Amino acid sequence: MARCLDHDVVVIGGGSAGIATAASMLKRRPSLDIAIVEPSEDHYYQPGWTMVGGGVFEAPATRRTTASVMPKEATWLKQAAASFQPENNQVTLGDGTTITYRVLIVAPGIRLAWEKIDGLEETLGKNGVTSNYRYDLAPYTWELVRNLKSGRAIFSQPPMPIKCAGAPQKAMYLSCDAWIERGVLGEIDVEFRNAGGVLFGVKEYVPALMEYVEKYGIDLQLNQTLVAVDGPGKKAVFKTEAGEETVEFDMLHAVPPQVAPQFVADSPLANAESGFVDVDKFTLQHVRYPNVFGLGDAGSTPNAKTMAAARKQAPIAAVNALAQLDAKQPVADYDGYGSCPLTVERGKIMLAEFGYDGKLLPSFPKWVIEGTKPRKLSWLLKSEALPWIYWNGMLKGHEWLAKPHIKQAA
């Protein structure tokens, strides 16, 4: 017989956004009754996978147990969410258990739709086909980079939205830098085949990126969407403006299309067009259900889907959800902040920081870090500071560089 549980706050998703929001709420109200719905035993620092694929990090450094990062004051429900009944303030879990809530936080992340590229799933991790978008595959990326001496290396990027839109080219730049160091780049034809019409969506960062495209001799091809892979035959099929093109490869770094989790897309919470949780882009409050909030990769907000976005969104969702519990209006707004530390070579990063409509939102003065230029200090931030801040700050409710601005009451 299915159980029925009752909590003040229910958080769907024990990833970055969900745990950070719960931790921020508990920092403010330690006695709050919060349940976090998360089926996974492992928790990952996904921005580190680019560095694993570039031979900088070891994969285990990006993984910890979910139990070790779960807020101690929260109740962990080790289940998957199955459906939402927001008109009854209820969630149904995979085992049939129902949970009622006063406030619901929806942050289950994004789904990697590997199956949308014909033949890709069965060849991942072999035949020269890899992806830094999976924990178990990032080490294979580095293995391929280390062993490739000649041939064609293709790096693909699917249509938006995807999480960390800079990650496909980060993988390429780190690979090229490693090939330069080994003296083999001249023997490798590197192609970046991007489904989009531009190299990067915020124009201020494009000139410096183009310098690296030219430095590495990359063949940049836009409006190219990977639709099929023949791993054993070492062939990839791309949809182009002129039709389909089949190309041979020796190494293929493939990035899958990405969509809303199906249980979200099928629910009353979904945005009709995108399938993501339909929220106000400033308050993160659901547009139809005031006691529901959505954030992270699963939210409909038109920002870059990055870890940095979740870091900024979590405290805003937290204070606005607490205001909702107190029968008050939202007290903080999200400006669309996202960050993409573009690893253009080993030891240098361009720290792209921007918000809604491509507005530049640097965290530091230009004399500290000039975000539109590759800098060594940005590399240290990415490789040393940010992982530490993630595990010891963000997931524990510390809002370093992310404290929300509270609006004055009218």
XYZ file of C-alpha atoms in Angstrom:
410
model
C 0.000 0.000 0.000
C 1.422 3.377 -1.055
C 2.478 5.731 1.709
C 1.656 9.427 1.999
C 4.316 11.750 3.410
C 3.984 15.389 4.378
C 6.730 18.052 4.407
C 6.851 21.841 4.467
C 9.275 21.922 1.527
C 9.914 19.227 -1.055
C 12.931 19.512 -3.353
C 12.953 17.425 -6.518
C 16.579 16.709 -7.412
C 19.638 16.247 -5.243
C 22.042 17.716 -7.776
C 23.772 21.069 -7.582
C 20.697 23.313 -7.745
C 18.491 21.243 -5.455
C 20.996 20.712 -2.656
C 22.274 24.317 -2.813
C 18.709 25.653 -2.528
C 17.865 23.352 0.381
C 21.133 24.275 2.117
C 20.462 28.006 1.665
C 16.962 27.626 3.101
C 18.260 25.643 6.075
C 20.973 28.231 6.757
C 18.154 30.728 7.224
C 15.746 28.368 9.041
C 17.526 25.348 10.516
C 14.315 23.804 11.826
C 12.597 23.814 8.422
C 11.066 20.475 7.403
C 12.676 19.774 3.997
C 12.661 16.535 2.001
C 14.960 16.032 -0.997
C 13.896 13.508 -3.635
C 16.977 12.003 -5.300
C 17.494 8.387 -6.448
C 21.249 8.537 -7.191
C 23.891 7.243 -4.812
C 26.562 9.447 -6.394
C 26.884 13.219 -6.773
C 29.141 14.763 -9.421
C 30.982 18.037 -9.913
C 30.258 18.044 -13.629
C 32.327 21.131 -14.604
C 35.361 19.028 -13.696
C 34.735 16.577 -16.528
C 36.208 19.001 -19.077
C 39.405 18.936 -17.033
C 39.305 15.121 -16.828
C 39.036 14.956 -20.616
C 41.997 17.336 -20.844
C 44.197 15.276 -18.540
C 44.128 17.847 -15.725
C 41.859 16.118 -13.171
C 41.357 12.458 -12.341
C 37.710 11.415 -12.666
C 37.242 10.266 -9.015
C 37.997 13.825 -7.835
C 34.668 14.886 -9.376
C 32.537 12.294 -7.563
C 31.294 11.971 -3.991
C 28.487 10.010 -2.421
C 25.106 11.689 -2.303
C 24.938 10.879 1.389
C 28.069 12.959 2.018
C 26.639 16.115 0.413
C 23.027 15.822 1.584
C 22.190 18.507 4.195
C 22.057 16.791 7.572
C 18.818 18.536 8.533
C 17.021 17.398 5.369
C 15.140 14.131 4.840
C 16.566 12.209 1.890
C 13.930 10.271 -0.053
C 15.978 7.886 -2.183
C 13.423 7.676 -4.971
C 12.762 9.190 -8.380
C 9.858 11.569 -8.854
C 7.244 10.176 -11.245
C 4.549 12.849 -11.556
C 3.257 16.133 -10.161
C -0.238 17.033 -8.957
C 0.271 20.736 -8.185
C -3.444 21.442 -7.782
C -3.278 19.126 -4.743
C 0.233 20.212 -3.627
C 1.374 16.663 -4.250
C 4.192 14.700 -5.883
C 4.066 10.986 -6.675
C 7.304 8.994 -6.493
C 8.365 6.003 -8.538
C 7.316 3.532 -5.849
C 3.833 5.034 -5.616
C 4.503 7.071 -2.473
C 2.804 10.465 -2.498
C 4.260 13.555 -0.830
C 2.390 16.705 0.024
C 4.123 20.041 0.415
C 3.577 23.681 1.220
C 6.344 24.712 -1.197
C 7.863 22.673 -4.024
C 11.353 23.248 -5.492
C 11.864 21.528 -8.865
C 15.513 21.050 -9.886
C 15.992 17.612 -11.496
C 18.457 18.807 -14.139
C 18.392 18.190 -17.877
C 18.197 14.916 -19.793
C 20.999 13.963 -22.176
C 19.144 12.587 -25.208
C 21.873 10.322 -26.610
C 19.252 8.330 -28.491
C 18.465 11.292 -30.759
C 21.752 10.676 -32.620
C 21.378 7.390 -34.496
C 24.050 4.828 -33.574
C 25.762 6.996 -30.960
C 24.859 5.172 -27.741
C 26.204 1.802 -28.828
C 29.599 3.179 -29.862
C 30.321 5.538 -26.951
C 33.568 4.667 -25.228
C 34.999 2.767 -28.193
C 35.816 3.208 -31.884
C 37.259 6.634 -31.134
C 33.873 8.029 -30.009
C 33.740 9.859 -26.676
C 32.047 12.644 -24.732
C 33.013 14.725 -21.707
C 29.308 14.897 -20.874
C 29.533 11.558 -19.058
C 31.661 10.691 -16.030
C 32.759 7.317 -17.364
C 33.667 8.683 -20.802
C 35.770 11.740 -19.907
C 38.848 9.564 -19.154
C 38.422 7.960 -22.608
C 38.606 11.446 -24.139
C 42.039 11.899 -22.598
C 43.079 8.406 -23.693
C 42.164 9.255 -27.296
C 43.955 12.609 -27.132
C 47.101 10.988 -25.754
C 47.167 8.296 -28.423
C 46.107 10.200 -31.545
C 49.064 11.034 -33.784
C 47.340 11.825 -37.070
C 43.964 11.829 -38.783
C 40.720 13.732 -38.333
C 39.337 14.803 -34.944
C 35.778 16.106 -34.965
C 34.144 17.990 -32.096
C 30.374 18.411 -32.377
C 27.862 20.709 -30.678
C 24.085 20.131 -30.844
C 21.339 22.759 -31.025
C 20.606 24.753 -27.879
C 19.687 24.454 -25.102
C 22.552 22.451 -23.668
C 24.285 22.663 -20.341
C 27.557 24.563 -20.486
C 27.416 25.619 -24.117
C 31.157 26.278 -24.064
C 32.056 22.704 -23.051
C 32.198 21.248 -26.597
C 34.850 23.746 -27.657
C 36.664 23.594 -24.309
C 37.296 19.908 -25.031
C 38.661 20.846 -28.441
C 41.020 23.579 -27.234
C 42.507 21.411 -24.479
C 42.986 18.588 -26.983
C 44.711 20.892 -29.449
C 46.981 22.242 -26.733
C 47.999 18.684 -25.802
C 48.678 17.865 -29.464
C 50.849 20.974 -29.793
C 52.849 19.885 -26.748
C 53.408 16.470 -28.331
C 54.251 18.011 -31.698
C 51.480 16.225 -33.626
C 48.861 18.937 -34.184
C 50.155 19.529 -37.708
C 49.251 15.939 -38.581
C 45.690 16.187 -37.199
C 42.777 17.821 -38.990
C 40.612 19.345 -36.271
C 37.003 20.256 -37.057
C 34.441 22.024 -34.888
C 30.995 21.281 -36.276
C 28.473 23.429 -34.433
C 24.707 23.260 -34.967
C 24.502 26.961 -34.123
C 25.214 29.904 -36.373
C 27.918 31.484 -34.192
C 31.025 30.252 -32.364
C 29.782 31.625 -29.023
C 26.525 33.342 -28.133
C 27.986 36.477 -26.500
C 29.850 38.467 -29.138
C 32.396 40.080 -26.800
C 34.134 36.737 -26.302
C 34.283 35.699 -29.953
C 37.412 37.628 -31.086
C 39.707 35.965 -28.536
C 38.176 32.542 -29.276
C 38.732 33.051 -32.995
C 42.408 33.716 -32.305
C 42.618 30.209 -30.835
C 40.626 28.708 -33.694
C 43.245 30.168 -36.027
C 46.193 29.286 -33.778
C 45.159 25.621 -33.702
C 44.172 25.537 -37.376
C 40.621 24.446 -36.567
C 38.169 24.057 -39.428
C 35.117 25.887 -38.028
C 31.853 24.737 -39.592
C 28.560 26.272 -38.435
C 24.969 25.089 -38.922
C 26.121 21.457 -38.749
C 24.094 19.010 -36.642
C 25.342 15.495 -35.857
C 22.492 13.072 -36.660
C 24.152 9.638 -36.942
C 27.360 7.802 -36.062
C 28.786 4.574 -37.500
C 31.384 3.715 -34.870
C 32.947 0.606 -36.456
C 33.033 2.357 -39.835
C 34.430 5.550 -38.257
C 31.855 7.720 -40.027
C 29.620 10.546 -38.817
C 26.608 12.047 -40.559
C 25.852 15.739 -40.209
C 22.754 17.616 -41.283
C 23.849 20.799 -43.067
C 22.139 23.623 -44.908
C 22.980 21.815 -48.161
C 21.724 18.413 -46.983
C 23.365 15.491 -45.203
C 27.140 15.045 -45.258
C 29.001 11.890 -44.238
C 32.544 12.360 -42.965
C 35.191 9.960 -41.710
C 36.879 10.455 -38.349
C 39.636 9.046 -36.180
C 38.297 10.730 -33.043
C 34.790 12.066 -32.438
C 33.857 14.081 -29.370
C 30.061 13.980 -29.513
C 27.673 16.102 -27.468
C 24.065 14.871 -27.278
C 20.924 16.962 -27.718
C 19.451 17.891 -24.341
C 15.825 18.080 -23.254
C 13.659 18.424 -20.169
C 13.260 15.258 -18.072
C 10.203 13.422 -19.383
C 8.312 13.457 -16.075
C 8.650 17.263 -16.090
C 7.750 17.697 -19.756
C 4.615 15.567 -19.268
C 3.486 17.472 -16.179
C 1.270 20.511 -15.505
C 4.462 22.351 -14.494
C 5.929 22.278 -18.012
C 6.358 25.200 -20.358
C 4.282 24.380 -23.439
C 7.152 25.021 -25.860
C 10.293 23.837 -24.086
C 8.992 21.257 -21.611
C 11.084 22.812 -18.834
C 9.582 24.042 -15.542
C 7.602 27.160 -16.496
C 8.917 29.889 -14.189
C 9.195 33.657 -14.086
C 12.713 34.404 -15.293
C 13.381 36.862 -12.472
C 11.755 35.349 -9.369
C 12.027 31.650 -10.406
C 8.426 31.269 -9.195
C 6.128 29.130 -11.319
C 3.885 31.211 -13.563
C 0.739 29.246 -12.635
C 1.450 27.709 -9.222
C 2.806 30.320 -6.761
C 4.093 27.731 -4.270
C 6.270 26.040 -6.901
C 9.776 27.207 -7.860
C 12.080 25.878 -10.558
C 15.780 26.399 -11.149
C 18.951 24.919 -12.552
C 19.051 23.129 -15.891
C 15.377 22.134 -15.596
C 14.113 25.726 -15.404
C 12.638 27.588 -18.372
C 14.709 30.720 -17.708
C 16.531 31.874 -20.881
C 19.988 31.925 -19.327
C 23.040 29.789 -20.055
C 22.590 26.454 -18.283
C 25.765 26.386 -16.196
C 26.861 25.489 -12.679
C 27.470 29.193 -12.060
C 23.851 29.926 -12.960
C 22.660 27.364 -10.408
C 25.023 28.897 -7.822
C 23.354 32.301 -8.321
C 19.814 30.959 -8.649
C 19.806 28.783 -5.526
C 19.866 31.592 -2.924
C 17.240 33.514 -4.910
C 14.950 30.489 -5.064
C 15.615 29.935 -1.349
C 14.623 33.409 -0.145
C 11.635 33.590 -2.487
C 10.423 30.148 -1.379
C 10.726 31.207 2.261
C 8.743 34.354 1.460
C 6.059 32.138 -0.083
C 5.940 30.049 3.106
C 5.323 33.310 4.981
C 2.519 34.288 2.548
C 4.642 37.116 1.129
C 5.681 38.133 -2.386
C 9.111 37.195 -3.852
C 11.906 39.319 -2.414
C 14.785 38.741 -4.858
C 15.345 38.727 -8.621
C 17.722 36.716 -10.826
C 19.559 38.683 -13.528
C 20.338 35.713 -15.754
C 23.931 35.367 -14.551
C 25.886 32.478 -15.959
C 29.568 31.817 -16.298
C 31.539 29.767 -18.765
C 35.259 29.459 -17.964
C 36.527 28.807 -21.500
C 39.651 26.647 -21.246
C 41.485 27.804 -24.351
C 44.781 26.142 -23.383
C 46.257 24.375 -20.387
C 47.020 27.160 -17.918
C 44.786 29.857 -19.442
C 41.064 30.470 -19.332
C 38.766 33.169 -20.605
C 36.227 33.779 -17.827
C 32.996 34.519 -19.693
C 30.366 35.952 -17.323
C 27.083 37.274 -18.647
C 23.378 37.583 -17.941
C 20.120 38.039 -19.790
C 20.399 39.477 -23.310
C 24.156 38.869 -23.284
C 24.875 41.618 -20.757
C 28.387 41.252 -19.340
C 28.298 40.619 -15.582
C 31.923 40.325 -14.409
C 32.507 39.256 -10.806
C 35.884 40.973 -10.618
C 37.305 44.353 -11.726
C 39.200 44.310 -15.026
C 42.490 44.864 -13.235
C 41.938 41.554 -11.409
C 40.482 39.467 -14.251
C 39.759 40.760 -17.755
C 37.037 38.346 -18.761
C 37.302 38.816 -22.502
C 40.978 37.784 -22.493
C 42.627 34.461 -21.600
C 44.230 34.736 -18.169
C 46.303 32.485 -15.882
C 44.395 33.724 -12.840
C 41.146 32.503 -14.412
C 42.745 29.065 -14.797
C 43.582 28.996 -11.085
C 39.998 29.995 -10.321
C 38.671 27.114 -12.436
C 41.183 24.454 -11.429
C 41.698 25.267 -7.739
C 39.127 27.663 -6.285
C 35.812 26.710 -7.896
C 35.840 22.979 -7.024
C 36.641 23.851 -3.396
C 33.908 26.519 -3.339
C 31.461 24.000 -4.790
C 32.000 21.222 -2.240
C 32.593 23.450 0.799
C 30.478 26.495 -0.003
C 27.648 26.133 -2.477
C 26.442 22.719 -1.287
C 26.576 23.829 2.344
C 24.521 26.995 1.945
C 27.425 29.454 1.908
C 26.599 32.113 -0.668
C 30.063 33.349 -1.570
C 29.773 35.639 -4.613
C 26.093 34.649 -4.769
C 24.266 36.428 -1.921
C 20.877 37.605 -3.227
C 19.949 41.273 -3.250
C 16.761 41.584 -1.201
C 14.253 44.106 -2.572
C 12.939 46.726 -0.194
C 9.313 46.240 0.784
C 6.961 48.666 -0.909
